[in-house]
Structure formats: C-alpha cells, structure tokens
C-alpha cells in the first residue's frame, strides 16, 4: 500500500506539472458574474475563489484579463475558481468603487476575504498562481528573513520532520510558482521554508552562491538526534522547476542504501527510473559491516546524483573477478554493468561525476597485477568491532518468536492502546542492529510474561511507520514506553536485558508510590509482603512516612514516585499513627524507611529535601548498595558518582572475613569520598581484561585496587603481603593521600568514545538517570575527594564531542576511506525510513 501511495503522489505531481505547463485549448474557465450581488450570494463555505471586480466596459483591463483567464486552468487544479465580476456604473461599494477598479484582485474562502492583491503584482500566469498559493499556504510555508529564524525552525524539526528550504530572488516568478506548487503537494510530508533574502542564502552556504538564481536545499532534520547537530543539506543541482523539485524530493525519500540479493541486471530502483546511475558496493559476509558503512558514506556524497546499493557476493553468483569491489549500472537501456576495482571512495564519486573515468579505470585494470594475499588481510584492520552488530549479523537468519507481540501501525495504534489496562510499546527500526538485539530480548520478555493479566506487549517498526513514531516524539531507537489510561506514558531508561525489561513492566503495574492504609500493611510491606505482581522480584523496598504537617514533602514524594515508576518499589504511609511507625526506626516524619533483604534490615532516613528533583536524586542514591558487586548493568550508576573506586577483584565469591572488613570500611566515614565495591571475575569475566589493561598480565587474586578514573587515571595496588582488614586499608589510604605511594600504572588519557553516535548507550540512558546528590552530611563543595596526588576528582578529562553532520567529505571520511574491507568514519549513520506520502 505505501508503494502504491507513493506512485499515486508521483502521478498527481506530474499531472499538476503538465496542467500548469501545457496550454489548454477550447475550455474557457474564467467565470463571469453580472453583479457583485450575484457573486457574493453564490459563494459556498470552504470554496476558494479569486475575484476581479471591473466596470462593464473597461478596455484597460484586457491584458490583465488575459493573464487571469490563462491562470484559471492552473488554479482550478488547486481548487481555486477565477471569477470576473462586472460592476454597474452606479456601484460605488468597496469592491467596485473607482479606487479599486483595475487596481486589485481579491482572494476569498467562502465569503471571508483572505488576501488583496494589487493587479501590478499579478503580471503573468506565474505570478498569479504563485501569489495565490502563497496566500493559501501562508500557515504551512514559513517565510524567513534571518539566519536565526531559519535555525529556530530547524531546531523544532530535529528528530521529527525534514525541511525544504527555497530561495527565490523575487516573488511571483516561475521559480516561486514551482516552489508553491510543490509545497501544495508535499507540505504535509516536509516543512517548506521560503526566503527572498540573498544574505540568508549566503549564510547557509559554504560557497559563494549566485544570488541571481533560485536555490532549493533539502534539509535532513528528521534523523538528527542531538540538538547541537546540524541538519545535513542536499542542494537541488537542476533549475528550479516543479518537475525537478518533485524528482529531487523522490530521491531524498528513497532509501539511502538498497541491499541487493539478486542479479543486478534485474534491479530497478527509483534512481534508474529517474535517469540516474546506480553504484553497487560489492560485499561479502566477512566485511559486511565495513562495506555497509562505506556504502552509506558514498550514498551521502552522491545523494541526488546516483543511487547506491550493497550487493552481497554470498547471495548472488557473479561471473566477475573476485577483486572487483564496485559496479556501475547506467540508466541507458542495453548498456552492460561495469565491474571495477577502485582504491577509495573518492574514485567512486569521481566515477559518477566524470563519465570518462570508467574507461580510464578499465584500462588501468588491464595493466594492474594481482594483489598480494597478505595485503588483503592487512586491509581488514578497520572492520567495525561492535559486539551488538556482530551478534545480530551472526544470528540474522534466526527467526524470532514474535507471535505474542502485537504489531501496531498508524491505523490500529490508538485503538489498540484502549484494549488493555497497560500497553507496552517497543519503537524500533528493523534495519538497525541495536533495535534487533533488543527485539530479541523483548521476545523473551513476551514469553516470560505470557498470560499476565492487564498487560499487552506490542511493537512499532519506525522504518515502516515514521509518521507515527514522529507523532509519538520517538527520537532514538529503540524506545520502550508503557501507555496507561488517563496517565502520561512512562518511558523506559535502563539496560535492555530480559530481566531488566520484565522487572520494569511488572513494577509499572503497581501504583508508585503504593498507598498503605494501616500500620499492619506498612510493616508487612517492609517485611516483603507485596502485591502478587511483585512477589518474584527482590527489589529493595522504600517506604515514605509522613504526618499531616508534612504535606509538602508528601506531595514531592508522590511526584517522585511517578517519575520513578517501573524502576523503584515505593510505598507511602501518612495515617495518624505515622509518628509511631517512624519512631520505631529512630526517625521522625517526614522520613524514608529502606527495607533491604526482604525486611531483615530496615534503615531510617530523615527527609530534609522537599523539591521533586532532589527527592528523586536522593531516592536513587539511597537505593545504591553500600558495598556493591560491580557488574556491567550497574557500573554506570556508580561511575556517575564521580568518585574514586576502592575495588576488590576476586576469582569468585569473597570470603566472609574480607566481606565483613570491606563492609565496615564502606559504612565508615571515608565512604563519603569514594566507592567501596568488589568484582567477581567468574560472573563478570570482562574484569580480566580490565586487570590486563592495568598490569599487562593478570596478577594473583584477590586483589585490592584504588582507581581514580575521574582525575589522573592512577591505579594503586594494595600491598599483597598485608591482610585485607579495615585498619590496614585505612592506613594505606592515608599514605595515598599523603603522596607516599607510587601508582602501579596510570591509565591513558585517550578518550574511549563509542565507534559511532548510534552506539553511545550511556548517553541514551543519561536523560533518565539524573545526577546523584551526595548523602546527608556530605559537602563536596567544601571537601572535594582528592586523588592520591592531591588533585580533586571533579574534573573529567574524557569529555566527548560528537562529530557534526555538516562536515565536509574530507572531514567525515578521512582517514580510512578505502573500499577493500575498510569503512569511512561516518559522522551520521542513520538511515531514513520509508515515506508514506499523502496530500
């Protein structure tokens, strides 16, 4: 259906172009009205008409009437009728008076006046059609005069919609008409922006554009995920005509890279249909990821000039040289596909832009000797090393059991939300590796929660339904939300494992905070007597206790519960005997009671912060373990504290003696300035890699280290000849503070960025994990934790800067733009989804 809709829109645009460009014979569409009374009495609500009021005999109006009559055919295609109203000589009303005769035309919708046009502004058919459509689309087509206005519109559109920015030297021209006619058809799909300011055109271009000619830029804002990133811009290289604009928008809406699994001779894409060549990047299983990124890089450089396809040798038998890595298919009928050996992406771009390059390359290939196998192996050094992509690629033929997950579309999305008390929706992109990995976890969640009453699991493929995802403000993939009646949807912001997702969905079923009515219910809650939905989930429970005099703190606690819904188990008690309950744990309302380990240990904490944000931060911080075992899922929470780590590496569970001593240390005073933790290498084997980074080899275990990741990166090793006791560790830490210990190693200052912005998982999680407040009594502003060398731990030398999408080809692609098993370092990898166009 979407493909049929695209073809229908294409046909309509073409017909509109023909209707506005080809003279019509024998069909006079200019309507005649004998008097203003007849005209106004016949106006229909919602109908648009362009009226020209003229005396019955007016020779001077003849040239203008000819233009009006010629434009009637074109305006009819847009639902606008053109009417000549004859004014009686005695009529001196607003429209027929001498002041208006021969000077103005009037645009009405129904009987409401939209715009007055001086007749000297309607000097030909183009100016009439352009000005009328500009008036009709006044709210849809934004007119801008300054760069700030343009940037404000871009910022609003980022992550939501694309923009078509047009410059015309003057309104009423043929180019202005072409832009407005295109906006009439595509205005519901893209945001059209118009200017006549030459200075603005120059400000948006790196070159010095010819301001005497019209320009059109397609701004790719929909795929921008970061507010600081600029929208990529692709200029229309042809003259500004309706047909060229339509052709350009079709190319911008086509998939950036097409994956091919059949004979390339049989392939026909929109590029070939529009008279552009198609470049094939030849790939194989071993270098798929590198070739995919190379194809995307080339596609951005050739956008609007040629199509790019990824052709898999593993799926298609090719009777060509094994070392051929690029193929070129031209739109000329009967021309064979050219298979070539190119060195880098610059040659591919030149291949398209310079037609003589194909012949030259083929002559060079005849003289070139076979490449050495060792060289081929060496050229594989830049292959993407990403475990998510590798896992998805490895298991891509494995069918996922998705039968229990409802597929949502634009048609059934809103109706399906009302079918269950809670609807869980996974928004994903079917082409993106992380989405596919999460979809696998989601299928396991569906199996685990099968039969759970009141919960409906569903999914939306944003590749197929970009309009729906944009409407729901989904700006990154994947995104998981829980929709409930009346309440705002809750967005998940944690790890994407099966256990974490299941826990979030089940916790979201219970009110947060859960209001308890009696003292017995409150104490039962602290003992671990929860609603049946939570019986299998062993979370630390948190109970807020409030008196009637602490309503402000109670309201902040309730709002904090709404924010933390699905992530934290919270209860609330505010009955008359709340004071007795809190005093049992040596605190007074408002207070928090933390029940760890099923109620065997209850800790009372006085509440001093009443703002919602402070309450959220405090709750998150208090729920952290005192002496945590560091794992891959919980490491980001402790890194966010910005404190040094005192971490015990163990080859299994630590002994009771070591655990007792470390716990005493964690509960002691120094705990305010650093994190006391341990890591089990059997459960988290990545720890071996960490130790090899610190010491080149794995030292004997157990091993106690001080690591300051946030200032200097120094690693200190606790003396192996000393036993791990609180007293020995405190004595050692005093020496560190005094600068008497020599670090065992110092970590490199290299910034460990993710390979591409799309893989910055910590950044994706960051918005939902607020910065953590210090514990009560901790005043970091006055007493910042110091590194052993005396530096404060406040600075982070590893600040990240993502590359801008607006960089040049040289900035984005260099170095490593070879085509043999390597890939360019792209600034943007997101692939535009299919367009479901409609008028």
mmCIF file of C-alpha atoms in Angstrom, residues 450-663:
data_model
loop_
_atom_site.group_PDB
_atom_site.id
_atom_site.type_symbol
_atom_site.label_atom_id
_atom_site.label_comp_id
_atom_site.label_asym_id
_atom_site.label_seq_id
_atom_site.Cartn_x
_atom_site.Cartn_y
_atom_site.Cartn_z
ATOM 1 C CA UNK A 450 2.670 -14.653 28.734
ATOM 2 C CA UNK A 451 -0.718 -14.693 30.395
ATOM 3 C CA UNK A 452 -0.029 -11.737 32.694
ATOM 4 C CA UNK A 453 -3.443 -10.041 33.052
ATOM 5 C CA UNK A 454 -3.801 -6.407 32.046
ATOM 6 C CA UNK A 455 -0.529 -6.227 30.049
ATOM 7 C CA UNK A 456 -0.395 -6.065 26.239
ATOM 8 C CA UNK A 457 3.022 -6.257 24.545
ATOM 9 C CA UNK A 458 3.266 -4.575 21.140
ATOM 10 C CA UNK A 459 5.812 -3.117 18.713
ATOM 11 C CA UNK A 460 6.075 -0.375 16.065
ATOM 12 C CA UNK A 461 8.606 -0.623 13.237
ATOM 13 C CA UNK A 462 9.579 3.025 12.676
ATOM 14 C CA UNK A 463 11.097 2.041 9.322
ATOM 15 C CA UNK A 464 7.572 1.353 8.080
ATOM 16 C CA UNK A 465 5.720 3.994 10.114
ATOM 17 C CA UNK A 466 7.973 7.053 10.519
ATOM 18 C CA UNK A 467 4.990 9.385 10.754
ATOM 19 C CA UNK A 468 3.602 7.514 13.767
ATOM 20 C CA UNK A 469 6.983 7.475 15.518
ATOM 21 C CA UNK A 470 7.423 11.183 14.831
ATOM 22 C CA UNK A 471 3.948 11.864 16.194
ATOM 23 C CA UNK A 472 4.872 9.990 19.397
ATOM 24 C CA UNK A 473 8.123 12.021 19.608
ATOM 25 C CA UNK A 474 10.346 8.942 19.299
ATOM 26 C CA UNK A 475 13.776 10.403 18.529
ATOM 27 C CA UNK A 476 16.032 7.392 19.095
ATOM 28 C CA UNK A 477 15.909 3.642 18.595
ATOM 29 C CA UNK A 478 14.957 1.579 20.435
ATOM 30 C CA UNK A 479 12.438 3.264 22.767
ATOM 31 C CA UNK A 480 10.093 1.379 25.113
ATOM 32 C CA UNK A 481 7.015 3.011 26.639
ATOM 33 C CA UNK A 482 4.097 1.902 28.767
ATOM 34 C CA UNK A 483 0.776 3.556 27.929
ATOM 35 C CA UNK A 484 -1.995 3.683 30.552
ATOM 36 C CA UNK A 485 -5.442 5.232 30.570
ATOM 37 C CA UNK A 486 -5.511 8.887 31.678
ATOM 38 C CA UNK A 487 -1.854 8.859 32.828
ATOM 39 C CA UNK A 488 1.111 10.039 30.814
ATOM 40 C CA UNK A 489 3.128 7.236 29.130
ATOM 41 C CA UNK A 490 6.186 6.034 31.060
ATOM 42 C CA UNK A 491 9.451 5.747 29.087
ATOM 43 C CA UNK A 492 11.995 3.081 29.993
ATOM 44 C CA UNK A 493 15.587 4.235 30.536
ATOM 45 C CA UNK A 494 17.594 1.261 31.765
ATOM 46 C CA UNK A 495 19.520 -1.734 30.491
ATOM 47 C CA UNK A 496 17.956 -3.775 27.694
ATOM 48 C CA UNK A 497 18.303 -7.263 29.160
ATOM 49 C CA UNK A 498 15.320 -9.584 29.515
ATOM 50 C CA UNK A 499 15.343 -9.480 33.315
ATOM 51 C CA UNK A 500 15.517 -5.674 33.479
ATOM 52 C CA UNK A 501 12.702 -5.210 30.933
ATOM 53 C CA UNK A 502 10.457 -7.760 32.675
ATOM 54 C CA UNK A 503 11.057 -6.119 36.044
ATOM 55 C CA UNK A 504 10.204 -2.673 34.658
ATOM 56 C CA UNK A 505 6.946 -3.886 33.098
ATOM 57 C CA UNK A 506 5.826 -5.715 36.259
ATOM 58 C CA UNK A 507 6.793 -2.885 38.601
ATOM 59 C CA UNK A 508 4.834 -0.452 36.412
ATOM 60 C CA UNK A 509 1.647 -2.433 37.186
ATOM 61 C CA UNK A 510 1.706 -1.318 40.813
ATOM 62 C CA UNK A 511 0.996 2.244 41.900
ATOM 63 C CA UNK A 512 4.152 4.176 42.650
ATOM 64 C CA UNK A 513 4.061 5.092 45.439
ATOM 65 C CA UNK A 514 1.718 2.386 46.800
ATOM 66 C CA UNK A 515 -0.521 3.956 49.443
ATOM 67 C CA UNK A 516 -0.826 1.819 52.588
ATOM 68 C CA UNK A 517 -3.849 2.242 54.843
ATOM 69 C CA UNK A 518 -2.889 0.621 58.175
ATOM 70 C CA UNK A 519 0.178 0.128 60.355
ATOM 71 C CA UNK A 520 -0.021 -3.642 59.731
ATOM 72 C CA UNK A 521 0.044 -3.070 55.955
ATOM 73 C CA UNK A 522 3.036 -0.740 56.282
ATOM 74 C CA UNK A 523 5.045 -3.170 58.409
ATOM 75 C CA UNK A 524 4.032 -6.066 56.171
ATOM 76 C CA UNK A 525 5.307 -4.055 53.204
ATOM 77 C CA UNK A 526 8.680 -3.629 54.965
ATOM 78 C CA UNK A 527 8.776 -7.395 55.673
ATOM 79 C CA UNK A 528 8.361 -8.160 51.995
ATOM 80 C CA UNK A 529 4.623 -8.808 51.801
ATOM 81 C CA UNK A 530 3.985 -7.230 48.399
ATOM 82 C CA UNK A 531 1.235 -7.378 45.797
ATOM 83 C CA UNK A 532 1.282 -10.643 43.859
ATOM 84 C CA UNK A 533 2.720 -8.906 40.773
ATOM 85 C CA UNK A 534 5.962 -8.210 42.687
ATOM 86 C CA UNK A 535 6.384 -11.478 44.564
ATOM 87 C CA UNK A 536 9.145 -12.750 42.260
ATOM 88 C CA UNK A 537 11.166 -9.513 42.175
ATOM 89 C CA UNK A 538 13.587 -8.910 45.009
ATOM 90 C CA UNK A 539 13.972 -5.140 44.988
ATOM 91 C CA UNK A 540 14.902 -3.021 47.963
ATOM 92 C CA UNK A 541 11.629 -1.535 49.247
ATOM 93 C CA UNK A 542 11.303 2.095 50.195
ATOM 94 C CA UNK A 543 8.542 3.421 52.423
ATOM 95 C CA UNK A 544 7.817 7.108 52.883
ATOM 96 C CA UNK A 545 6.279 8.062 56.246
ATOM 97 C CA UNK A 546 4.520 11.423 56.565
ATOM 98 C CA UNK A 547 2.418 13.248 59.121
ATOM 99 C CA UNK A 548 -0.364 15.726 58.439
ATOM 100 C CA UNK A 549 2.122 18.567 58.996
ATOM 101 C CA UNK A 550 4.458 17.396 56.247
ATOM 102 C CA UNK A 551 2.144 17.679 53.234
ATOM 103 C CA UNK A 552 4.765 19.451 51.101
ATOM 104 C CA UNK A 553 7.249 16.604 51.484
ATOM 105 C CA UNK A 554 4.480 14.084 50.825
ATOM 106 C CA UNK A 555 3.500 15.783 47.550
ATOM 107 C CA UNK A 556 7.141 15.816 46.405
ATOM 108 C CA UNK A 557 7.405 12.113 47.320
ATOM 109 C CA UNK A 558 4.299 11.265 45.289
ATOM 110 C CA UNK A 559 5.613 13.135 42.228
ATOM 111 C CA UNK A 560 8.986 11.411 42.625
ATOM 112 C CA UNK A 561 7.113 8.102 42.590
ATOM 113 C CA UNK A 562 5.501 8.998 39.259
ATOM 114 C CA UNK A 563 8.941 9.731 37.795
ATOM 115 C CA UNK A 564 10.497 6.523 39.163
ATOM 116 C CA UNK A 565 7.558 4.278 38.272
ATOM 117 C CA UNK A 566 8.786 0.938 36.971
ATOM 118 C CA UNK A 567 12.297 1.413 38.345
ATOM 119 C CA UNK A 568 11.740 1.559 42.126
ATOM 120 C CA UNK A 569 9.382 -0.126 44.608
ATOM 121 C CA UNK A 570 7.912 2.661 46.734
ATOM 122 C CA UNK A 571 5.215 2.730 49.408
ATOM 123 C CA UNK A 572 3.712 5.611 51.356
ATOM 124 C CA UNK A 573 2.086 5.822 54.796
ATOM 125 C CA UNK A 574 0.517 9.029 56.125
ATOM 126 C CA UNK A 575 -2.081 7.939 58.681
ATOM 127 C CA UNK A 576 -2.484 9.318 62.220
ATOM 128 C CA UNK A 577 -0.077 6.770 63.717
ATOM 129 C CA UNK A 578 2.722 7.556 61.201
ATOM 130 C CA UNK A 579 4.773 9.111 64.023
ATOM 131 C CA UNK A 580 4.769 5.849 65.959
ATOM 132 C CA UNK A 581 5.914 3.888 62.905
ATOM 133 C CA UNK A 582 8.799 6.245 62.130
ATOM 134 C CA UNK A 583 9.984 6.489 65.754
ATOM 135 C CA UNK A 584 10.263 2.706 65.811
ATOM 136 C CA UNK A 585 13.207 3.204 63.452
ATOM 137 C CA UNK A 586 14.588 6.278 65.280
ATOM 138 C CA UNK A 587 13.404 8.941 62.826
ATOM 139 C CA UNK A 588 10.556 11.459 62.686
ATOM 140 C CA UNK A 589 8.270 12.310 59.756
ATOM 141 C CA UNK A 590 8.953 13.092 57.022
ATOM 142 C CA UNK A 591 11.196 10.027 56.750
ATOM 143 C CA UNK A 592 12.220 7.197 54.450
ATOM 144 C CA UNK A 593 12.393 3.589 55.616
ATOM 145 C CA UNK A 594 14.607 1.341 53.460
ATOM 146 C CA UNK A 595 13.964 -2.398 53.756
ATOM 147 C CA UNK A 596 16.846 -4.407 52.360
ATOM 148 C CA UNK A 597 16.989 -8.217 52.025
ATOM 149 C CA UNK A 598 13.277 -8.877 52.483
ATOM 150 C CA UNK A 599 12.832 -6.709 55.578
ATOM 151 C CA UNK A 600 15.613 -8.254 57.689
ATOM 152 C CA UNK A 601 17.295 -4.843 57.771
ATOM 153 C CA UNK A 602 15.327 -1.580 57.895
ATOM 154 C CA UNK A 603 17.179 1.734 57.785
ATOM 155 C CA UNK A 604 15.520 5.004 58.828
ATOM 156 C CA UNK A 605 16.462 8.173 56.937
ATOM 157 C CA UNK A 606 15.218 11.680 57.753
ATOM 158 C CA UNK A 607 13.836 13.633 54.791
ATOM 159 C CA UNK A 608 15.204 17.141 54.527
ATOM 160 C CA UNK A 609 14.717 17.821 50.809
ATOM 161 C CA UNK A 610 11.244 18.736 49.593
ATOM 162 C CA UNK A 611 11.763 19.518 45.887
ATOM 163 C CA UNK A 612 10.792 16.746 43.466
ATOM 164 C CA UNK A 613 14.182 16.683 41.720
ATOM 165 C CA UNK A 614 16.095 16.469 44.992
ATOM 166 C CA UNK A 615 13.734 13.740 46.164
ATOM 167 C CA UNK A 616 14.338 11.687 43.000
ATOM 168 C CA UNK A 617 18.110 12.076 43.300
ATOM 169 C CA UNK A 618 18.106 11.165 46.966
ATOM 170 C CA UNK A 619 15.987 8.053 46.437
ATOM 171 C CA UNK A 620 18.213 6.839 43.601
ATOM 172 C CA UNK A 621 21.301 7.392 45.713
ATOM 173 C CA UNK A 622 19.934 5.735 48.844
ATOM 174 C CA UNK A 623 18.958 2.637 46.845
ATOM 175 C CA UNK A 624 22.561 2.049 45.822
ATOM 176 C CA UNK A 625 24.197 -0.805 47.720
ATOM 177 C CA UNK A 626 26.643 0.128 50.473
ATOM 178 C CA UNK A 627 29.197 -2.471 49.353
ATOM 179 C CA UNK A 628 28.077 -3.337 45.810
ATOM 180 C CA UNK A 629 29.250 -6.073 43.499
ATOM 181 C CA UNK A 630 30.137 -4.256 40.276
ATOM 182 C CA UNK A 631 28.520 -5.723 37.157
ATOM 183 C CA UNK A 632 28.102 -4.487 33.599
ATOM 184 C CA UNK A 633 24.475 -3.317 34.190
ATOM 185 C CA UNK A 634 25.126 -1.383 37.423
ATOM 186 C CA UNK A 635 28.546 0.109 36.636
ATOM 187 C CA UNK A 636 27.114 3.345 35.067
ATOM 188 C CA UNK A 637 25.230 4.152 38.296
ATOM 189 C CA UNK A 638 28.424 4.125 40.347
ATOM 190 C CA UNK A 639 30.523 5.882 37.693
ATOM 191 C CA UNK A 640 28.053 8.763 37.797
ATOM 192 C CA UNK A 641 29.014 9.455 41.399
ATOM 193 C CA UNK A 642 32.330 10.810 40.077
ATOM 194 C CA UNK A 643 34.286 9.250 42.966
ATOM 195 C CA UNK A 644 37.410 7.050 43.039
ATOM 196 C CA UNK A 645 36.856 3.287 43.352
ATOM 197 C CA UNK A 646 38.306 1.068 46.083
ATOM 198 C CA UNK A 647 37.592 -2.216 44.327
ATOM 199 C CA UNK A 648 38.372 -5.791 45.342
ATOM 200 C CA UNK A 649 38.889 -8.186 42.410
ATOM 201 C CA UNK A 650 38.084 -11.797 43.262
ATOM 202 C CA UNK A 651 38.101 -15.080 41.327
ATOM 203 C CA UNK A 652 34.776 -15.992 42.922
ATOM 204 C CA UNK A 653 32.751 -15.051 45.999
ATOM 205 C CA UNK A 654 34.839 -13.196 48.577
ATOM 206 C CA UNK A 655 35.364 -14.742 51.998
ATOM 207 C CA UNK A 656 33.217 -13.795 54.957
ATOM 208 C CA UNK A 657 36.200 -12.188 56.695
ATOM 209 C CA UNK A 658 37.035 -9.984 53.696
ATOM 210 C CA UNK A 659 33.375 -9.152 53.195
ATOM 211 C CA UNK A 660 32.976 -8.119 56.824
ATOM 212 C CA UNK A 661 36.079 -5.902 56.791
ATOM 213 C CA UNK A 662 35.155 -4.224 53.487
ATOM 214 C CA UNK A 663 31.580 -3.651 54.693
#
